[in-house]
Structures are given as structure tokens and as C-alpha cells.
Amino acid sequence: MDGETAVRAYQLEDGPRERLLRLGASALRIDELLACIMQSGNGRQNVYAIAQSVVDHLGGLDALADIEVAELLQIPGIGRAKAVQIAAAVELGRRIARKPATEKRQIRTADDAAKYVMDRMRYLKKEHFVTLLLDTRHRVLAEDTSSIGSLDASIVHPREIFRRAVRCSASGILCVHNHPSGDPSPSPEDIAVTKRLVEAGRLLGIDVLDHIVIGDGRYVSLRAAGYLDHG
């Protein structure tokens, strides 16, 4: 590598960091943020070129929200170290997004529940079944991801759903799961699981307040659709 090429490569690698320091992280593109996370190239490519490869492979920010190490390793230029760096940064973002506020979030309506989870669930590539555990004032005590994968009564078992609710002395639960297709229309399995959970909750004295199906910017409340007993 001649002197001019070396300087050009250095500028490419150093540029995103300098832009972040000068303008703030919000001013950077996705590839520039990835370059900052990975920090350096791999001897064959500079870090900016590798970051662009990641963006090209993913097709946009949506896919990054649910990326896994195995998929990252399939991208040219990404080895184990860089895959771990990116996966760790993504997971940190996930945990920040789902961290309850110091003042407990109150869920008054289906719209409140949908807004609470929409940004972190609308882009997931697999179905995630999440249970919000609520106190008597419908404030979020905790949340629990009960299953990942296609929703099925054998996977989403009442025993697992209510175990933590009992430990937390929750007054009620609100169930949420996403449809990776983006269409929140409830399936027969969604309805069957909901009715089974309502029955179990009635026996335990823990109300199932709603089951929200999350799509891409849209949601369906199974209570509003008439699939929960209002009585």
C-alpha cells in the first residue's frame, strides 16, 4: 500500500468517528454508526467498506433489529469479533428499549399497550410472545418473553405465562405478540391461545386484560374484536 492509499484508507476509517464527535451520533448514517462500532478493518477492507457490506446485506435498519451472529458471519468481511461487536450493540439497544421507566408505565388502553411495544416488535423476523405484568392500577411491573416462534397452544402454555405473574403478585396481564408478515389480523391459533389463557387466568384470579397482535405500524386488540369475555 503506497502512502496516498494508506492516508485515504485511514481517512475512511477515521471519518465516522470524527463526524460523531463533531456532530453527534444522531447525524450519522447506519453504515457510519456500524463503522464506529467495529472500529477497524480486516486487512483487506477498511471498516467503512465492511459497514457498507452489512447495510447492503440487510437492506436497511429494520433487519438489524433482529440480527443474529450466525447471519452476520455470512456477510463478507465480518468475522467472529465484528459479529460479536454488532450483536452486542444491537442487544444493548433492545434492552434499553424495553427497560421500564423509573416511573412505572401505565397501560390504560390497547393503544397504550401497542405504543409501548411497537417500535421494538414491529420488525422482528420471528413471532415473540410477550407478557406485560400489571398492578391494580394497570402499571407495568415487569415483562416476560414467554416464547419465540410460531404461536401455538403447546408453546404458549398457561403455566409458563402465569408463573412470573404469580411471583410478582400481578393483578392482571396483557399479552402481546407480533406477526412478522406485518399483518396483525389474528389467526385461529391466536384466538385459541387467548381463550385458553383467559380461562386459566380466571382460575388463578389474574385478569387477562387483552391480547394485542402487532403488525408493521398496525395492531389488533383481541378484546376489541370480541374474543375476550368482558363479563
PDB file of C-alpha atoms in Angstrom:
ATOM      1  CA  MET A   1       0.000   0.000   0.000  1.00  0.00           C
ATOM      2  CA  ASP A   2       1.531   3.350  -1.061  1.00  0.00           C
ATOM      3  CA  GLY A   3       1.447   6.475   1.125  1.00  0.00           C
ATOM      4  CA  GLU A   4      -1.544   8.080  -0.611  1.00  0.00           C
ATOM      5  CA  THR A   5      -3.611   4.879  -0.409  1.00  0.00           C
ATOM      6  CA  ALA A   6      -2.737   4.473   3.247  1.00  0.00           C
ATOM      7  CA  VAL A   7      -3.869   8.024   4.035  1.00  0.00           C
ATOM      8  CA  ARG A   8      -7.111   7.520   2.092  1.00  0.00           C
ATOM      9  CA  ALA A   9      -7.836   4.275   3.989  1.00  0.00           C
ATOM     10  CA  TYR A  10      -7.120   5.978   7.304  1.00  0.00           C
ATOM     11  CA  GLN A  11      -9.485   8.811   6.470  1.00  0.00           C
ATOM     12  CA  LEU A  12     -12.247   6.357   5.606  1.00  0.00           C
ATOM     13  CA  GLU A  13     -11.813   4.545   8.905  1.00  0.00           C
ATOM     14  CA  ASP A  14     -11.436   7.696  10.998  1.00  0.00           C
ATOM     15  CA  GLY A  15     -14.149   9.771   9.303  1.00  0.00           C
ATOM     16  CA  PRO A  16     -17.277   8.349  11.037  1.00  0.00           C
ATOM     17  CA  ARG A  17     -15.683   8.711  14.483  1.00  0.00           C
ATOM     18  CA  GLU A  18     -14.737  12.305  13.764  1.00  0.00           C
ATOM     19  CA  ARG A  19     -18.244  13.053  12.455  1.00  0.00           C
ATOM     20  CA  LEU A  20     -19.773  11.544  15.581  1.00  0.00           C
ATOM     21  CA  LEU A  21     -17.565  13.678  17.834  1.00  0.00           C
ATOM     22  CA  ARG A  22     -18.292  16.801  15.827  1.00  0.00           C
ATOM     23  CA  LEU A  23     -21.996  16.366  15.014  1.00  0.00           C
ATOM     24  CA  GLY A  24     -23.319  13.770  17.447  1.00  0.00           C
ATOM     25  CA  ALA A  25     -24.411  10.175  16.867  1.00  0.00           C
ATOM     26  CA  SER A  26     -27.838  11.150  15.504  1.00  0.00           C
ATOM     27  CA  ALA A  27     -26.185  12.790  12.465  1.00  0.00           C
ATOM     28  CA  LEU A  28     -24.533   9.571  11.264  1.00  0.00           C
ATOM     29  CA  ARG A  29     -25.881   7.141   8.676  1.00  0.00           C
ATOM     30  CA  ILE A  30     -26.349   3.466   9.548  1.00  0.00           C
ATOM     31  CA  ASP A  31     -23.097   2.458   7.837  1.00  0.00           C
ATOM     32  CA  GLU A  32     -21.192   5.162   9.727  1.00  0.00           C
ATOM     33  CA  LEU A  33     -22.591   4.006  13.070  1.00  0.00           C
ATOM     34  CA  LEU A  34     -21.604   0.423  12.230  1.00  0.00           C
ATOM     35  CA  ALA A  35     -18.111   1.637  11.321  1.00  0.00           C
ATOM     36  CA  CYS A  36     -17.832   3.287  14.735  1.00  0.00           C
ATOM     37  CA  ILE A  37     -18.909   0.057  16.442  1.00  0.00           C
ATOM     38  CA  MET A  38     -16.458  -2.147  14.502  1.00  0.00           C
ATOM     39  CA  GLN A  39     -13.621   0.414  14.811  1.00  0.00           C
ATOM     40  CA  SER A  40     -11.222  -1.096  12.262  1.00  0.00           C
ATOM     41  CA  GLY A  41     -10.956  -3.011   9.008  1.00  0.00           C
ATOM     42  CA  ASN A  42      -9.715  -6.528   8.495  1.00  0.00           C
ATOM     43  CA  GLY A  43      -6.523  -6.109   6.453  1.00  0.00           C
ATOM     44  CA  ARG A  44      -8.346  -6.480   3.124  1.00  0.00           C
ATOM     45  CA  GLN A  45     -11.104  -3.892   3.539  1.00  0.00           C
ATOM     46  CA  ASN A  46     -11.362  -0.703   5.519  1.00  0.00           C
ATOM     47  CA  VAL A  47     -14.058  -0.528   8.167  1.00  0.00           C
ATOM     48  CA  TYR A  48     -16.267   1.777   6.090  1.00  0.00           C
ATOM     49  CA  ALA A  49     -16.401  -0.763   3.233  1.00  0.00           C
ATOM     50  CA  ILE A  50     -17.278  -3.567   5.673  1.00  0.00           C
ATOM     51  CA  ALA A  51     -20.024  -1.447   7.223  1.00  0.00           C
ATOM     52  CA  GLN A  52     -21.464  -0.794   3.767  1.00  0.00           C
ATOM     53  CA  SER A  53     -21.440  -4.560   3.099  1.00  0.00           C
ATOM     54  CA  VAL A  54     -23.508  -5.098   6.239  1.00  0.00           C
ATOM     55  CA  VAL A  55     -26.047  -2.464   5.168  1.00  0.00           C
ATOM     56  CA  ASP A  56     -26.242  -3.916   1.635  1.00  0.00           C
ATOM     57  CA  HIS A  57     -26.788  -7.409   3.034  1.00  0.00           C
ATOM     58  CA  LEU A  58     -29.505  -6.326   5.464  1.00  0.00           C
ATOM     59  CA  GLY A  59     -31.269  -3.970   3.098  1.00  0.00           C
ATOM     60  CA  GLY A  60     -31.945  -1.421   5.830  1.00  0.00           C
ATOM     61  CA  LEU A  61     -32.293  -0.748   9.525  1.00  0.00           C
ATOM     62  CA  ASP A  62     -35.364  -2.953  10.005  1.00  0.00           C
ATOM     63  CA  ALA A  63     -33.424  -6.206   9.603  1.00  0.00           C
ATOM     64  CA  LEU A  64     -30.721  -5.078  12.039  1.00  0.00           C
ATOM     65  CA  ALA A  65     -33.258  -5.062  14.879  1.00  0.00           C
ATOM     66  CA  ASP A  66     -33.439  -8.870  14.867  1.00  0.00           C
ATOM     67  CA  ILE A  67     -29.976  -9.801  13.516  1.00  0.00           C
ATOM     68  CA  GLU A  68     -28.187 -12.857  14.883  1.00  0.00           C
ATOM     69  CA  VAL A  69     -24.480 -13.691  14.999  1.00  0.00           C
ATOM     70  CA  ALA A  70     -24.885 -16.601  12.576  1.00  0.00           C
ATOM     71  CA  GLU A  71     -26.357 -14.287   9.940  1.00  0.00           C
ATOM     72  CA  LEU A  72     -23.664 -11.652  10.493  1.00  0.00           C
ATOM     73  CA  LEU A  73     -20.968 -14.258   9.909  1.00  0.00           C
ATOM     74  CA  GLN A  74     -22.323 -14.850   6.414  1.00  0.00           C
ATOM     75  CA  ILE A  75     -21.512 -11.279   5.372  1.00  0.00           C
ATOM     76  CA  PRO A  76     -18.173 -10.843   3.554  1.00  0.00           C
ATOM     77  CA  GLY A  77     -15.653  -9.085   5.777  1.00  0.00           C
ATOM     78  CA  ILE A  78     -17.408  -9.961   9.043  1.00  0.00           C
ATOM     79  CA  GLY A  79     -15.511 -12.329  11.324  1.00  0.00           C
ATOM     80  CA  ARG A  80     -16.344 -13.503  14.810  1.00  0.00           C
ATOM     81  CA  ALA A  81     -15.024 -10.384  16.553  1.00  0.00           C
ATOM     82  CA  LYS A  82     -17.010  -7.932  14.420  1.00  0.00           C
ATOM     83  CA  ALA A  83     -20.135 -10.106  14.539  1.00  0.00           C
ATOM     84  CA  VAL A  84     -19.928 -10.090  18.338  1.00  0.00           C
ATOM     85  CA  GLN A  85     -19.444  -6.306  18.407  1.00  0.00           C
ATOM     86  CA  ILE A  86     -22.518  -5.667  16.266  1.00  0.00           C
ATOM     87  CA  ALA A  87     -24.687  -8.254  18.045  1.00  0.00           C
ATOM     88  CA  ALA A  88     -23.738  -6.812  21.444  1.00  0.00           C
ATOM     89  CA  ALA A  89     -24.591  -3.261  20.324  1.00  0.00           C
ATOM     90  CA  VAL A  90     -27.967  -4.400  18.948  1.00  0.00           C
ATOM     91  CA  GLU A  91     -28.794  -6.280  22.147  1.00  0.00           C
ATOM     92  CA  LEU A  92     -27.848  -3.252  24.242  1.00  0.00           C
ATOM     93  CA  GLY A  93     -30.305  -1.193  22.190  1.00  0.00           C
ATOM     94  CA  ARG A  94     -33.004  -3.819  22.711  1.00  0.00           C
ATOM     95  CA  ARG A  95     -32.502  -3.790  26.473  1.00  0.00           C
ATOM     96  CA  ILE A  96     -32.594  -0.004  26.643  1.00  0.00           C
ATOM     97  CA  ALA A  97     -35.824  -0.015  24.617  1.00  0.00           C
ATOM     98  CA  ARG A  98     -37.574  -2.460  26.932  1.00  0.00           C
ATOM     99  CA  LYS A  99     -36.219  -1.101  30.218  1.00  0.00           C
ATOM    100  CA  PRO A 100     -39.155   0.132  32.316  1.00  0.00           C
ATOM    101  CA  ALA A 101     -39.078   3.811  33.139  1.00  0.00           C
ATOM    102  CA  THR A 102     -38.301   4.873  36.716  1.00  0.00           C
ATOM    103  CA  GLU A 103     -41.958   5.800  36.995  1.00  0.00           C
ATOM    104  CA  LYS A 104     -43.940   2.720  36.041  1.00  0.00           C
ATOM    105  CA  ARG A 105     -45.692   2.932  32.688  1.00  0.00           C
ATOM    106  CA  GLN A 106     -49.465   2.828  32.969  1.00  0.00           C
ATOM    107  CA  ILE A 107     -51.392   0.900  30.323  1.00  0.00           C
ATOM    108  CA  ARG A 108     -54.887   2.364  30.129  1.00  0.00           C
ATOM    109  CA  THR A 109     -55.903   1.287  26.627  1.00  0.00           C
ATOM    110  CA  ALA A 110     -54.951  -1.093  23.829  1.00  0.00           C
ATOM    111  CA  ASP A 111     -53.360   1.886  22.103  1.00  0.00           C
ATOM    112  CA  ASP A 112     -51.115   2.466  25.141  1.00  0.00           C
ATOM    113  CA  ALA A 113     -50.011  -1.170  25.024  1.00  0.00           C
ATOM    114  CA  ALA A 114     -49.335  -1.088  21.290  1.00  0.00           C
ATOM    115  CA  LYS A 115     -47.265   2.096  21.558  1.00  0.00           C
ATOM    116  CA  TYR A 116     -45.302   0.585  24.448  1.00  0.00           C
ATOM    117  CA  VAL A 117     -44.030  -2.306  22.313  1.00  0.00           C
ATOM    118  CA  MET A 118     -44.494  -1.240  18.674  1.00  0.00           C
ATOM    119  CA  ASP A 119     -41.032   0.139  17.912  1.00  0.00           C
ATOM    120  CA  ARG A 120     -39.211  -2.925  19.226  1.00  0.00           C
ATOM    121  CA  MET A 121     -41.591  -5.616  17.962  1.00  0.00           C
ATOM    122  CA  ARG A 122     -42.788  -4.476  14.531  1.00  0.00           C
ATOM    123  CA  TYR A 123     -39.568  -5.518  12.731  1.00  0.00           C
ATOM    124  CA  LEU A 124     -38.887  -8.865  14.444  1.00  0.00           C
ATOM    125  CA  LYS A 125     -38.473 -11.720  11.967  1.00  0.00           C
ATOM    126  CA  LYS A 126     -39.872 -14.341  14.345  1.00  0.00           C
ATOM    127  CA  GLU A 127     -43.012 -14.274  16.439  1.00  0.00           C
ATOM    128  CA  HIS A 128     -42.303 -13.184  20.025  1.00  0.00           C
ATOM    129  CA  PHE A 129     -44.941 -13.684  22.711  1.00  0.00           C
ATOM    130  CA  VAL A 130     -44.524 -11.046  25.425  1.00  0.00           C
ATOM    131  CA  THR A 131     -46.488 -10.778  28.664  1.00  0.00           C
ATOM    132  CA  LEU A 132     -46.825  -7.428  30.455  1.00  0.00           C
ATOM    133  CA  LEU A 133     -47.408  -7.922  34.172  1.00  0.00           C
ATOM    134  CA  LEU A 134     -49.607  -5.182  35.629  1.00  0.00           C
ATOM    135  CA  ASP A 135     -50.535  -3.997  39.111  1.00  0.00           C
ATOM    136  CA  THR A 136     -54.019  -2.968  40.262  1.00  0.00           C
ATOM    137  CA  ARG A 137     -53.581   0.450  38.591  1.00  0.00           C
ATOM    138  CA  HIS A 138     -52.507  -1.215  35.330  1.00  0.00           C
ATOM    139  CA  ARG A 139     -48.908  -0.066  35.725  1.00  0.00           C
ATOM    140  CA  VAL A 140     -46.206  -2.296  34.244  1.00  0.00           C
ATOM    141  CA  LEU A 141     -44.449  -4.269  36.969  1.00  0.00           C
ATOM    142  CA  ALA A 142     -42.361  -6.340  34.571  1.00  0.00           C
ATOM    143  CA  GLU A 143     -42.483  -8.041  31.204  1.00  0.00           C
ATOM    144  CA  ASP A 144     -41.611 -11.520  30.118  1.00  0.00           C
ATOM    145  CA  THR A 145     -40.876 -13.046  26.699  1.00  0.00           C
ATOM    146  CA  SER A 146     -42.605 -16.398  27.012  1.00  0.00           C
ATOM    147  CA  SER A 147     -41.846 -17.864  23.594  1.00  0.00           C
ATOM    148  CA  ILE A 148     -40.165 -17.182  20.274  1.00  0.00           C
ATOM    149  CA  GLY A 149     -41.522 -18.899  17.187  1.00  0.00           C
ATOM    150  CA  SER A 150     -44.904 -19.644  15.641  1.00  0.00           C
ATOM    151  CA  LEU A 151     -47.713 -19.151  18.137  1.00  0.00           C
ATOM    152  CA  ASP A 152     -49.172 -22.456  19.237  1.00  0.00           C
ATOM    153  CA  ALA A 153     -51.083 -23.584  22.300  1.00  0.00           C
ATOM    154  CA  SER A 154     -48.403 -26.178  23.060  1.00  0.00           C
ATOM    155  CA  ILE A 155     -45.694 -23.493  23.070  1.00  0.00           C
ATOM    156  CA  VAL A 156     -47.555 -20.723  24.891  1.00  0.00           C
ATOM    157  CA  HIS A 157     -48.557 -22.697  27.970  1.00  0.00           C
ATOM    158  CA  PRO A 158     -50.564 -21.030  30.762  1.00  0.00           C
ATOM    159  CA  ARG A 159     -48.200 -22.498  33.349  1.00  0.00           C
ATOM    160  CA  GLU A 160     -45.279 -20.528  31.899  1.00  0.00           C
ATOM    161  CA  ILE A 161     -47.319 -17.367  31.310  1.00  0.00           C
ATOM    162  CA  PHE A 162     -48.722 -17.127  34.825  1.00  0.00           C
ATOM    163  CA  ARG A 163     -45.708 -18.392  36.794  1.00  0.00           C
ATOM    164  CA  ARG A 164     -43.975 -15.000  36.903  1.00  0.00           C
ATOM    165  CA  ALA A 165     -47.288 -13.172  37.268  1.00  0.00           C
ATOM    166  CA  VAL A 166     -47.902 -15.085  40.499  1.00  0.00           C
ATOM    167  CA  ARG A 167     -44.359 -14.380  41.748  1.00  0.00           C
ATOM    168  CA  CYS A 168     -44.780 -10.647  41.027  1.00  0.00           C
ATOM    169  CA  SER A 169     -48.246 -10.548  42.618  1.00  0.00           C
ATOM    170  CA  ALA A 170     -49.584  -9.131  39.366  1.00  0.00           C
ATOM    171  CA  SER A 171     -53.240  -8.143  39.330  1.00  0.00           C
ATOM    172  CA  GLY A 172     -53.522  -8.691  35.604  1.00  0.00           C
ATOM    173  CA  ILE A 173     -51.557  -9.495  32.485  1.00  0.00           C
ATOM    174  CA  LEU A 174     -51.626  -8.124  28.979  1.00  0.00           C
ATOM    175  CA  CYS A 175     -50.373 -10.405  26.220  1.00  0.00           C
ATOM    176  CA  VAL A 176     -48.645  -9.127  23.100  1.00  0.00           C
ATOM    177  CA  HIS A 177     -47.175 -10.899  20.110  1.00  0.00           C
ATOM    178  CA  ASN A 178     -46.044  -9.828  16.670  1.00  0.00           C
ATOM    179  CA  HIS A 179     -46.770 -11.042  13.154  1.00  0.00           C
ATOM    180  CA  PRO A 180     -43.561 -10.837  11.070  1.00  0.00           C
ATOM    181  CA  SER A 181     -45.698 -10.561   7.922  1.00  0.00           C
ATOM    182  CA  GLY A 182     -46.752  -7.091   9.085  1.00  0.00           C
ATOM    183  CA  ASP A 183     -50.445  -8.056   9.009  1.00  0.00           C
ATOM    184  CA  PRO A 184     -51.866  -8.039  12.560  1.00  0.00           C
ATOM    185  CA  SER A 185     -55.046  -9.960  11.704  1.00  0.00           C
ATOM    186  CA  PRO A 186     -55.460 -12.647  14.404  1.00  0.00           C
ATOM    187  CA  SER A 187     -55.118 -16.255  13.325  1.00  0.00           C
ATOM    188  CA  PRO A 188     -57.235 -19.137  14.667  1.00  0.00           C
ATOM    189  CA  GLU A 189     -54.211 -20.103  16.802  1.00  0.00           C
ATOM    190  CA  ASP A 190     -54.056 -16.578  18.266  1.00  0.00           C
ATOM    191  CA  ILE A 191     -57.711 -16.791  19.242  1.00  0.00           C
ATOM    192  CA  ALA A 192     -57.386 -20.297  20.698  1.00  0.00           C
ATOM    193  CA  VAL A 193     -54.366 -19.334  22.814  1.00  0.00           C
ATOM    194  CA  THR A 194     -56.147 -16.228  24.066  1.00  0.00           C
ATOM    195  CA  LYS A 195     -59.237 -18.128  25.198  1.00  0.00           C
ATOM    196  CA  ARG A 196     -57.086 -20.710  26.941  1.00  0.00           C
ATOM    197  CA  LEU A 197     -55.184 -18.009  28.833  1.00  0.00           C
ATOM    198  CA  VAL A 198     -58.402 -16.208  29.830  1.00  0.00           C
ATOM    199  CA  GLU A 199     -59.751 -19.432  31.321  1.00  0.00           C
ATOM    200  CA  ALA A 200     -56.514 -20.094  33.230  1.00  0.00           C
ATOM    201  CA  GLY A 201     -56.392 -16.532  34.497  1.00  0.00           C
ATOM    202  CA  ARG A 202     -59.951 -16.764  35.762  1.00  0.00           C
ATOM    203  CA  LEU A 203     -58.997 -19.789  37.876  1.00  0.00           C
ATOM    204  CA  LEU A 204     -55.930 -18.017  39.289  1.00  0.00           C
ATOM    205  CA  GLY A 205     -57.670 -14.705  39.903  1.00  0.00           C
ATOM    206  CA  ILE A 206     -55.401 -12.883  37.434  1.00  0.00           C
ATOM    207  CA  ASP A 207     -57.195 -10.974  34.702  1.00  0.00           C
ATOM    208  CA  VAL A 208     -56.107 -11.298  31.090  1.00  0.00           C
ATOM    209  CA  LEU A 209     -56.841  -7.714  30.097  1.00  0.00           C
ATOM    210  CA  ASP A 210     -56.131  -8.041  26.383  1.00  0.00           C
ATOM    211  CA  HIS A 211     -54.087  -9.754  23.713  1.00  0.00           C
ATOM    212  CA  ILE A 212     -52.538  -7.324  21.248  1.00  0.00           C
ATOM    213  CA  VAL A 213     -51.264  -8.530  17.865  1.00  0.00           C
ATOM    214  CA  ILE A 214     -48.548  -6.247  16.488  1.00  0.00           C
ATOM    215  CA  GLY A 215     -48.023  -5.733  12.764  1.00  0.00           C
ATOM    216  CA  ASP A 216     -45.950  -3.194  10.863  1.00  0.00           C
ATOM    217  CA  GLY A 217     -47.224   0.030  12.383  1.00  0.00           C
ATOM    218  CA  ARG A 218     -50.660  -1.524  12.990  1.00  0.00           C
ATOM    219  CA  TYR A 219     -52.197  -3.645  15.720  1.00  0.00           C
ATOM    220  CA  VAL A 220     -55.337  -5.584  16.582  1.00  0.00           C
ATOM    221  CA  SER A 221     -56.830  -5.838  20.061  1.00  0.00           C
ATOM    222  CA  LEU A 222     -58.486  -9.219  20.538  1.00  0.00           C
ATOM    223  CA  ARG A 223     -60.611  -7.725  23.327  1.00  0.00           C
ATOM    224  CA  ALA A 224     -61.907  -5.005  20.993  1.00  0.00           C
ATOM    225  CA  ALA A 225     -62.509  -7.696  18.370  1.00  0.00           C
ATOM    226  CA  GLY A 226     -64.746  -9.552  20.830  1.00  0.00           C
ATOM    227  CA  TYR A 227     -62.546 -12.574  21.557  1.00  0.00           C
ATOM    228  CA  LEU A 228     -62.230 -11.958  25.308  1.00  0.00           C
ATOM    229  CA  ASP A 229     -65.008 -12.312  27.843  1.00  0.00           C
ATOM    230  CA  HIS A 230     -65.951  -8.830  29.018  1.00  0.00           C
ATOM    231  CA  GLY A 231     -68.079 -10.127  31.774  1.00  0.00           C
TER     232      GLY A 231
END
